PDB file of C-alpha atoms and ligand atoms in Angstrom:
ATOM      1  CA  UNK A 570      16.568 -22.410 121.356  1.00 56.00           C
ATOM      2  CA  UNK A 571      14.876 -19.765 119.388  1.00 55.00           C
ATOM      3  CA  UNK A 572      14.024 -16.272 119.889  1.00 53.00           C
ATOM      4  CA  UNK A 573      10.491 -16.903 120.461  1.00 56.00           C
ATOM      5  CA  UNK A 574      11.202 -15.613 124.613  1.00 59.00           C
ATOM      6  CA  UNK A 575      12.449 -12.757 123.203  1.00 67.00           C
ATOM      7  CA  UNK A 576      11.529  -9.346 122.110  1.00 76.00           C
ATOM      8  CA  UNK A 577      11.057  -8.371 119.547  1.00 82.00           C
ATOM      9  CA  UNK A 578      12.469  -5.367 117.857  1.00 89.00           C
ATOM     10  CA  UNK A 579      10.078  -2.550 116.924  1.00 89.00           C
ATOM     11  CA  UNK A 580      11.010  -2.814 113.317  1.00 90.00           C
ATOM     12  CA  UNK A 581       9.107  -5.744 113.665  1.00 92.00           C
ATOM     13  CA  UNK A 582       5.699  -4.052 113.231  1.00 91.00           C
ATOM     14  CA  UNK A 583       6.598  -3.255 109.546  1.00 90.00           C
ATOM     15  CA  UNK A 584       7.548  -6.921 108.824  1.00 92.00           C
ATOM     16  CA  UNK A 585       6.008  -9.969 108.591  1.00 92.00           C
ATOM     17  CA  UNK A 586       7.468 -13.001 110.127  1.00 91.00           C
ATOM     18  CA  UNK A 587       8.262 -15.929 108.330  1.00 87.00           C
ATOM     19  CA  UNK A 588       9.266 -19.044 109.565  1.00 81.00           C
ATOM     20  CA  UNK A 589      12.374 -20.591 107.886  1.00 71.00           C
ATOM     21  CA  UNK A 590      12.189 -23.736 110.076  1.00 69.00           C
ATOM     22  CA  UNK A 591      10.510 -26.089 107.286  1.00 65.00           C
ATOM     23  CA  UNK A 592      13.464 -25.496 105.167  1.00 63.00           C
ATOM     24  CA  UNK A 593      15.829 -26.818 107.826  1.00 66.00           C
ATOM     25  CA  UNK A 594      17.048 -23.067 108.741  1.00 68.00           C
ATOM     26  CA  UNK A 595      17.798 -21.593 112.017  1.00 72.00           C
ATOM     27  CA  UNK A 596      15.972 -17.678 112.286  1.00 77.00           C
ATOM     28  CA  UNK A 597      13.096 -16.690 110.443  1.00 85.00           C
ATOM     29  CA  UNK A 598      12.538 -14.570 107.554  1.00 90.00           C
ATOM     30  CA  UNK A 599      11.009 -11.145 106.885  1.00 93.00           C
ATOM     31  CA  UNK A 600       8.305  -9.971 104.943  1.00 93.00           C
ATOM     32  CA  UNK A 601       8.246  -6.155 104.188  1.00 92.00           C
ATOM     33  CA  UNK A 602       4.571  -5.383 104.739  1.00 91.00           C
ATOM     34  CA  UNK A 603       4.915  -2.400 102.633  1.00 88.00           C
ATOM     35  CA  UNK A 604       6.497  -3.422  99.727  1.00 91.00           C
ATOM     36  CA  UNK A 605       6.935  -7.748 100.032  1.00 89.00           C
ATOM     37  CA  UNK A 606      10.188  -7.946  99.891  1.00 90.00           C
ATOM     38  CA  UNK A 607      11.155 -11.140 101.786  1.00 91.00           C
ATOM     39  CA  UNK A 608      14.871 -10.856 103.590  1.00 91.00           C
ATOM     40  CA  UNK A 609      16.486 -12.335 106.241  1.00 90.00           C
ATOM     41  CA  UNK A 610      14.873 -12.108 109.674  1.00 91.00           C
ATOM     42  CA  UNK A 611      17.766  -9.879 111.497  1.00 92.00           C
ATOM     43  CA  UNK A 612      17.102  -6.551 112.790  1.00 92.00           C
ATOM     44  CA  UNK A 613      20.044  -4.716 111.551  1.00 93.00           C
ATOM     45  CA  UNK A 614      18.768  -6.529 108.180  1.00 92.00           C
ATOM     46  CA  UNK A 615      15.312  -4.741 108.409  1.00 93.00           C
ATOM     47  CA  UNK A 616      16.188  -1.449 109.773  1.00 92.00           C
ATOM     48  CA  UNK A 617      18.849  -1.016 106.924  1.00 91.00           C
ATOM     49  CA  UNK A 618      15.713  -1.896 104.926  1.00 92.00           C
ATOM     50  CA  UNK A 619      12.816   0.544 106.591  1.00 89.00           C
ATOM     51  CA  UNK A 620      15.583   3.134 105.291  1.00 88.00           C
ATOM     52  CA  UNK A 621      15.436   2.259 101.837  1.00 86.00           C
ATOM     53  CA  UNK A 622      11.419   1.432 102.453  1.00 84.00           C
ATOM     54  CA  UNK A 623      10.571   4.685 104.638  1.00 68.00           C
ATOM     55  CA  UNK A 624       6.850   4.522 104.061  1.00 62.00           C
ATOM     56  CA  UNK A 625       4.830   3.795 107.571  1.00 56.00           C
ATOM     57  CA  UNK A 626       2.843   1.286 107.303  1.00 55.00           C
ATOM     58  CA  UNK A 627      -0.650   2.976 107.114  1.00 56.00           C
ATOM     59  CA  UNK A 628      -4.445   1.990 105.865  1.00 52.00           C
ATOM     60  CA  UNK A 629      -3.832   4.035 103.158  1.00 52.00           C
ATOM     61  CA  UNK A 630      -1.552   2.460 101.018  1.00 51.00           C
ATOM     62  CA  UNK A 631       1.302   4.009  98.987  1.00 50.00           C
ATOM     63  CA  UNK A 632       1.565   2.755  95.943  1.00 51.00           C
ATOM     64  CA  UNK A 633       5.162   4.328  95.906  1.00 51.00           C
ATOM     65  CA  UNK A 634       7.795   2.416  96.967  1.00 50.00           C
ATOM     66  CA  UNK A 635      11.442   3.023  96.949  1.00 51.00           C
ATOM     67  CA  UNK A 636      12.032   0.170  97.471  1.00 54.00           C
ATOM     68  CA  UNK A 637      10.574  -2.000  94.831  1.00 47.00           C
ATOM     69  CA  UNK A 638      12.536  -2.795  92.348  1.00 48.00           C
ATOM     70  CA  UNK A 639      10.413  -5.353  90.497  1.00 50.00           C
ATOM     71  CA  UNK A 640       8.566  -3.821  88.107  1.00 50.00           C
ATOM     72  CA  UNK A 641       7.678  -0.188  87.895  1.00 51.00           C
ATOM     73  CA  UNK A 642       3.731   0.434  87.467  1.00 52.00           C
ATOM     74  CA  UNK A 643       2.910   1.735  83.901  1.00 55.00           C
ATOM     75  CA  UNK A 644       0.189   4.415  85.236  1.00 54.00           C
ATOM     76  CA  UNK A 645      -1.976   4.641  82.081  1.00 53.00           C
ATOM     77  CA  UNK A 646      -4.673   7.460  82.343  1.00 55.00           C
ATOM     78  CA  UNK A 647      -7.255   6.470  80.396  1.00 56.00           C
ATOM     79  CA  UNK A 648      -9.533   9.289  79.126  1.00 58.00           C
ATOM     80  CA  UNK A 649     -12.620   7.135  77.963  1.00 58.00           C
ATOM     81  CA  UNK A 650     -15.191   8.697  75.857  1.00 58.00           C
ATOM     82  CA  UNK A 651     -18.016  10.765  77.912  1.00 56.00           C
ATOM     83  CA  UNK A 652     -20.891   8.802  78.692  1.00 58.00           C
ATOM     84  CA  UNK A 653     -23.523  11.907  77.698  1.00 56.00           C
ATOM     85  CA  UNK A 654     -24.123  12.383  73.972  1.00 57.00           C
ATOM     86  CA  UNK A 655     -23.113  15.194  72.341  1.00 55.00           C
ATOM     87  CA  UNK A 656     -20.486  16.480  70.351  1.00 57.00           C
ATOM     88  CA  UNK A 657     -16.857  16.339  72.229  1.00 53.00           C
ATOM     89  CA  UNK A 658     -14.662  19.321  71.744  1.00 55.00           C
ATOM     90  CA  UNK A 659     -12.234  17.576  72.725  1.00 55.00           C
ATOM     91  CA  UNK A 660     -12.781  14.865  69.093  1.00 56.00           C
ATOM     92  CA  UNK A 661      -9.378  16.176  67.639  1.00 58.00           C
ATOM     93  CA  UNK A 662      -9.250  15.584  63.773  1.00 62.00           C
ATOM     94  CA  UNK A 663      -6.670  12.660  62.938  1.00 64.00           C
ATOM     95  CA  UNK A 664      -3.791  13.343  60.409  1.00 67.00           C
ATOM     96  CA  UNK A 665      -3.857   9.849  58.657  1.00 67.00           C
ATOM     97  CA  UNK A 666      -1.787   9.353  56.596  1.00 68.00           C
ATOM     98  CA  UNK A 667      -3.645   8.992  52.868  1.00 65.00           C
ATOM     99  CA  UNK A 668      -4.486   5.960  51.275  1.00 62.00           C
ATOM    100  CA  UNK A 669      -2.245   4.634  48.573  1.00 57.00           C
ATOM    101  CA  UNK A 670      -5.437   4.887  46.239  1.00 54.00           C
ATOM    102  CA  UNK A 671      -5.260   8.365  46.750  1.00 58.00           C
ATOM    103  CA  UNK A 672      -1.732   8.497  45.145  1.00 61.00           C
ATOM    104  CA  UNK A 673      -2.113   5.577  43.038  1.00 64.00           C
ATOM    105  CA  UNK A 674      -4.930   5.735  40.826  1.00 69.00           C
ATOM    106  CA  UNK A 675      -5.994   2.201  41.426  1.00 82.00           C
ATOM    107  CA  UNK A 676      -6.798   0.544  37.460  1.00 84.00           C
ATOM    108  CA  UNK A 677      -8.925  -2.187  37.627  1.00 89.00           C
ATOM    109  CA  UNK A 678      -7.963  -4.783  34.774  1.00 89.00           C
ATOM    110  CA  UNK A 679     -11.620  -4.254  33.087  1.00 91.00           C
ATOM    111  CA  UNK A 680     -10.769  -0.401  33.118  1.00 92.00           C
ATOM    112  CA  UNK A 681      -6.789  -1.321  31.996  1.00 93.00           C
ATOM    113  CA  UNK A 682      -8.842  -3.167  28.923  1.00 94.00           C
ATOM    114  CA  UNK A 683     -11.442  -0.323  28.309  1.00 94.00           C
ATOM    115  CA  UNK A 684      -7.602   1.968  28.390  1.00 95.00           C
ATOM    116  CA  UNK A 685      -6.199   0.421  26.054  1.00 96.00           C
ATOM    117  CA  UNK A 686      -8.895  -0.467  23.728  1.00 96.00           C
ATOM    118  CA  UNK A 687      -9.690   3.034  23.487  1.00 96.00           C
ATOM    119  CA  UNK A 688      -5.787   4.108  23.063  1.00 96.00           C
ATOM    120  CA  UNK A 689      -5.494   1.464  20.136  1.00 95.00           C
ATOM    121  CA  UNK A 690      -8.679   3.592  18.236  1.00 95.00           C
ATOM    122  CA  UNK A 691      -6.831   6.542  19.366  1.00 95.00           C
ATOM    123  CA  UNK A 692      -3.778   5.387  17.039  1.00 93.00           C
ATOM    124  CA  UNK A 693      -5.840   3.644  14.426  1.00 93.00           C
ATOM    125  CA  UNK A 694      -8.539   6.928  14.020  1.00 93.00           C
ATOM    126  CA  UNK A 695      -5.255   9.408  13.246  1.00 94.00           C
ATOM    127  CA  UNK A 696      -3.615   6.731  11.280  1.00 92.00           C
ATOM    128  CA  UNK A 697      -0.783   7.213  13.865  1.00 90.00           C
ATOM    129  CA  UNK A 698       2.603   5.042  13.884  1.00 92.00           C
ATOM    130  CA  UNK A 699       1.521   2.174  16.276  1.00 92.00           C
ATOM    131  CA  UNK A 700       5.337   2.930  17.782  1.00 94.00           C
ATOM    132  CA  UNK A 701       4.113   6.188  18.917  1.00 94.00           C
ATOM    133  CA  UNK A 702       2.837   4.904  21.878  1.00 95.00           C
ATOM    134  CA  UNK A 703       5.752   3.637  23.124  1.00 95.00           C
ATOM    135  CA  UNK A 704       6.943   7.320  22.536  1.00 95.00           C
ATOM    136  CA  UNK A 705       8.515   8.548  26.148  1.00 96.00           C
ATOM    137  CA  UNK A 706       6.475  11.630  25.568  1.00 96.00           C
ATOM    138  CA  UNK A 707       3.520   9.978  25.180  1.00 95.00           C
ATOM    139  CA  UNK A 708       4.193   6.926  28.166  1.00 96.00           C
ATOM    140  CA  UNK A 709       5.001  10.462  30.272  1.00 95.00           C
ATOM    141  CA  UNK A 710       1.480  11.933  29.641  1.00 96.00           C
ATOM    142  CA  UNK A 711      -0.062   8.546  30.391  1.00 94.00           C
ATOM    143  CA  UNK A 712       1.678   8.274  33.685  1.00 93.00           C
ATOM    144  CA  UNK A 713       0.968  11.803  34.542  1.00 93.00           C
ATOM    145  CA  UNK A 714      -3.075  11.333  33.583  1.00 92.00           C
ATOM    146  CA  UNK A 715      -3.244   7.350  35.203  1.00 92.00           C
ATOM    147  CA  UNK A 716      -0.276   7.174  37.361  1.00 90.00           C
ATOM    148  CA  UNK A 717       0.753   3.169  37.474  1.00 89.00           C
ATOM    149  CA  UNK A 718      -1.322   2.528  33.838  1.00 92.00           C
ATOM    150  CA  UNK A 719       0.893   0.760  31.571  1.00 92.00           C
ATOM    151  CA  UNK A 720      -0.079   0.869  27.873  1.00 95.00           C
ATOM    152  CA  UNK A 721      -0.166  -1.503  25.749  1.00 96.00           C
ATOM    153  CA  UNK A 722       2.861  -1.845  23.220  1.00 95.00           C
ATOM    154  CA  UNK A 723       2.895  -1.271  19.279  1.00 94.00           C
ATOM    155  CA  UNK A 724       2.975  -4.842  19.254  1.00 95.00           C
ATOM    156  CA  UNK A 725      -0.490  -5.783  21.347  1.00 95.00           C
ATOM    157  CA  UNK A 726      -2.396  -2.430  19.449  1.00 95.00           C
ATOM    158  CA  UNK A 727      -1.030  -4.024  16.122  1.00 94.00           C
ATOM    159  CA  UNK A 728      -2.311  -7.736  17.091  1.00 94.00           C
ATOM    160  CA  UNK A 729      -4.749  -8.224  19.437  1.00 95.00           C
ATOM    161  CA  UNK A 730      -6.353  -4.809  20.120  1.00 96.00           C
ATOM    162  CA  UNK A 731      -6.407  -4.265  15.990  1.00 94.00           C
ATOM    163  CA  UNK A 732      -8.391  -7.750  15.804  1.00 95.00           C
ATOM    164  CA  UNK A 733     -10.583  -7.387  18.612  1.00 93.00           C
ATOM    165  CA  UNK A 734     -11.388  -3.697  17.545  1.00 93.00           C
ATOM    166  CA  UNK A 735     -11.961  -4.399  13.993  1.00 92.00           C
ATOM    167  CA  UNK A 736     -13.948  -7.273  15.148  1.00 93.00           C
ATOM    168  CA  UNK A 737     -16.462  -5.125  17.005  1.00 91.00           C
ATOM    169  CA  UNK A 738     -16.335  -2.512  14.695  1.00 90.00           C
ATOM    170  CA  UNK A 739     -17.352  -5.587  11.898  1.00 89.00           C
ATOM    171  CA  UNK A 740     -20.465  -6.564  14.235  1.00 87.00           C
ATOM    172  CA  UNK A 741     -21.874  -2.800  14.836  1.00 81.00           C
ATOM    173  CA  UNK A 742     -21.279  -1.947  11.225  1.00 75.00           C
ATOM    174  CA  UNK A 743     -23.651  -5.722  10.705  1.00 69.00           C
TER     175      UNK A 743
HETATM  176 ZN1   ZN B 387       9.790  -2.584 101.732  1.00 67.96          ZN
END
């Protein structure tokens, strides 16, 4: 028969007794109270586990458990902002990292035209060699006053910039 006659063992009172019989099983099963483990109903079984488990089963439960090997709580203290207005001494400055812009002067493909419209007059006013731009002197000052600006080549301030400069030029001078 069972052990239902029987008494039980004190360990008992930190388990919770669960019956095995609906899956065809002799004994019951136990139920830590403290931390759920579920284990085999036997009294050696559960005292072996109290000792791993050795927090009393109290109304003030221990979130610590020794015996819980699931998953261990991530305790995040979360300081949320104060609820009363006012400046917070504790409002550290952020080190963010700087925008590319601020490296990078960003050139805008109306400015890159206004650039190199006005680098083309540049070369046509002091009757300079249209290859001087391409000059590595000269591309190194660009860089160094518009970092990422490229400027246009002897061929485009020959061709199209000389054309669409001496075209303006033609309707002012109208
Ligand atoms: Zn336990």
């Amino acid at each position: 028969m069972s052990n239902a006659g029987r008494k039980k063992d004190p360990v008992w009172v930190n388990f919770i007794e669960v019956s095995n019989k609906e899956r065809g099983k002799s004994g019951c099963r136990a139920e830590c109270r403290k931390c759920g483990k579920s284990m085999k109903g036997l009294v050696n079984r559960l005292k072996e586990h109290l000792k791993t488990c050795n927090t009393d089963v109290l109304p003030n439960p221990s979130k610590e458990h020794s015996c819980s090997s699931s998953s261990t709580e991530h305790v995040e203290i979360e300081l949320g902002p104060p609820l009363s207005p006012g400046p917070s001494p504790s409002k550290k400055r952020k080190l963010e990292p700087k925008p590319i812009a601020s490296y990078f002067l960003l050139t805008t493909s109306e400015q890159k035209e206004k650039l190199d419209k006005q680098i083309a007059r540049a070369m046509f006013a002091t009757n300079c060699p249209f290859s001087s731009i391409e000059h590595p002197e000269v591309l190194k000052a660009i860089e160094l006053l518009r970092p990422g600006y490229r400027p246009p080549t002897r061929k485009t301030i020959g061709d199209r910039l000389l054309n669409q400069i001496y075209m303006e030029e033609k309707k002012i001078i109208k």
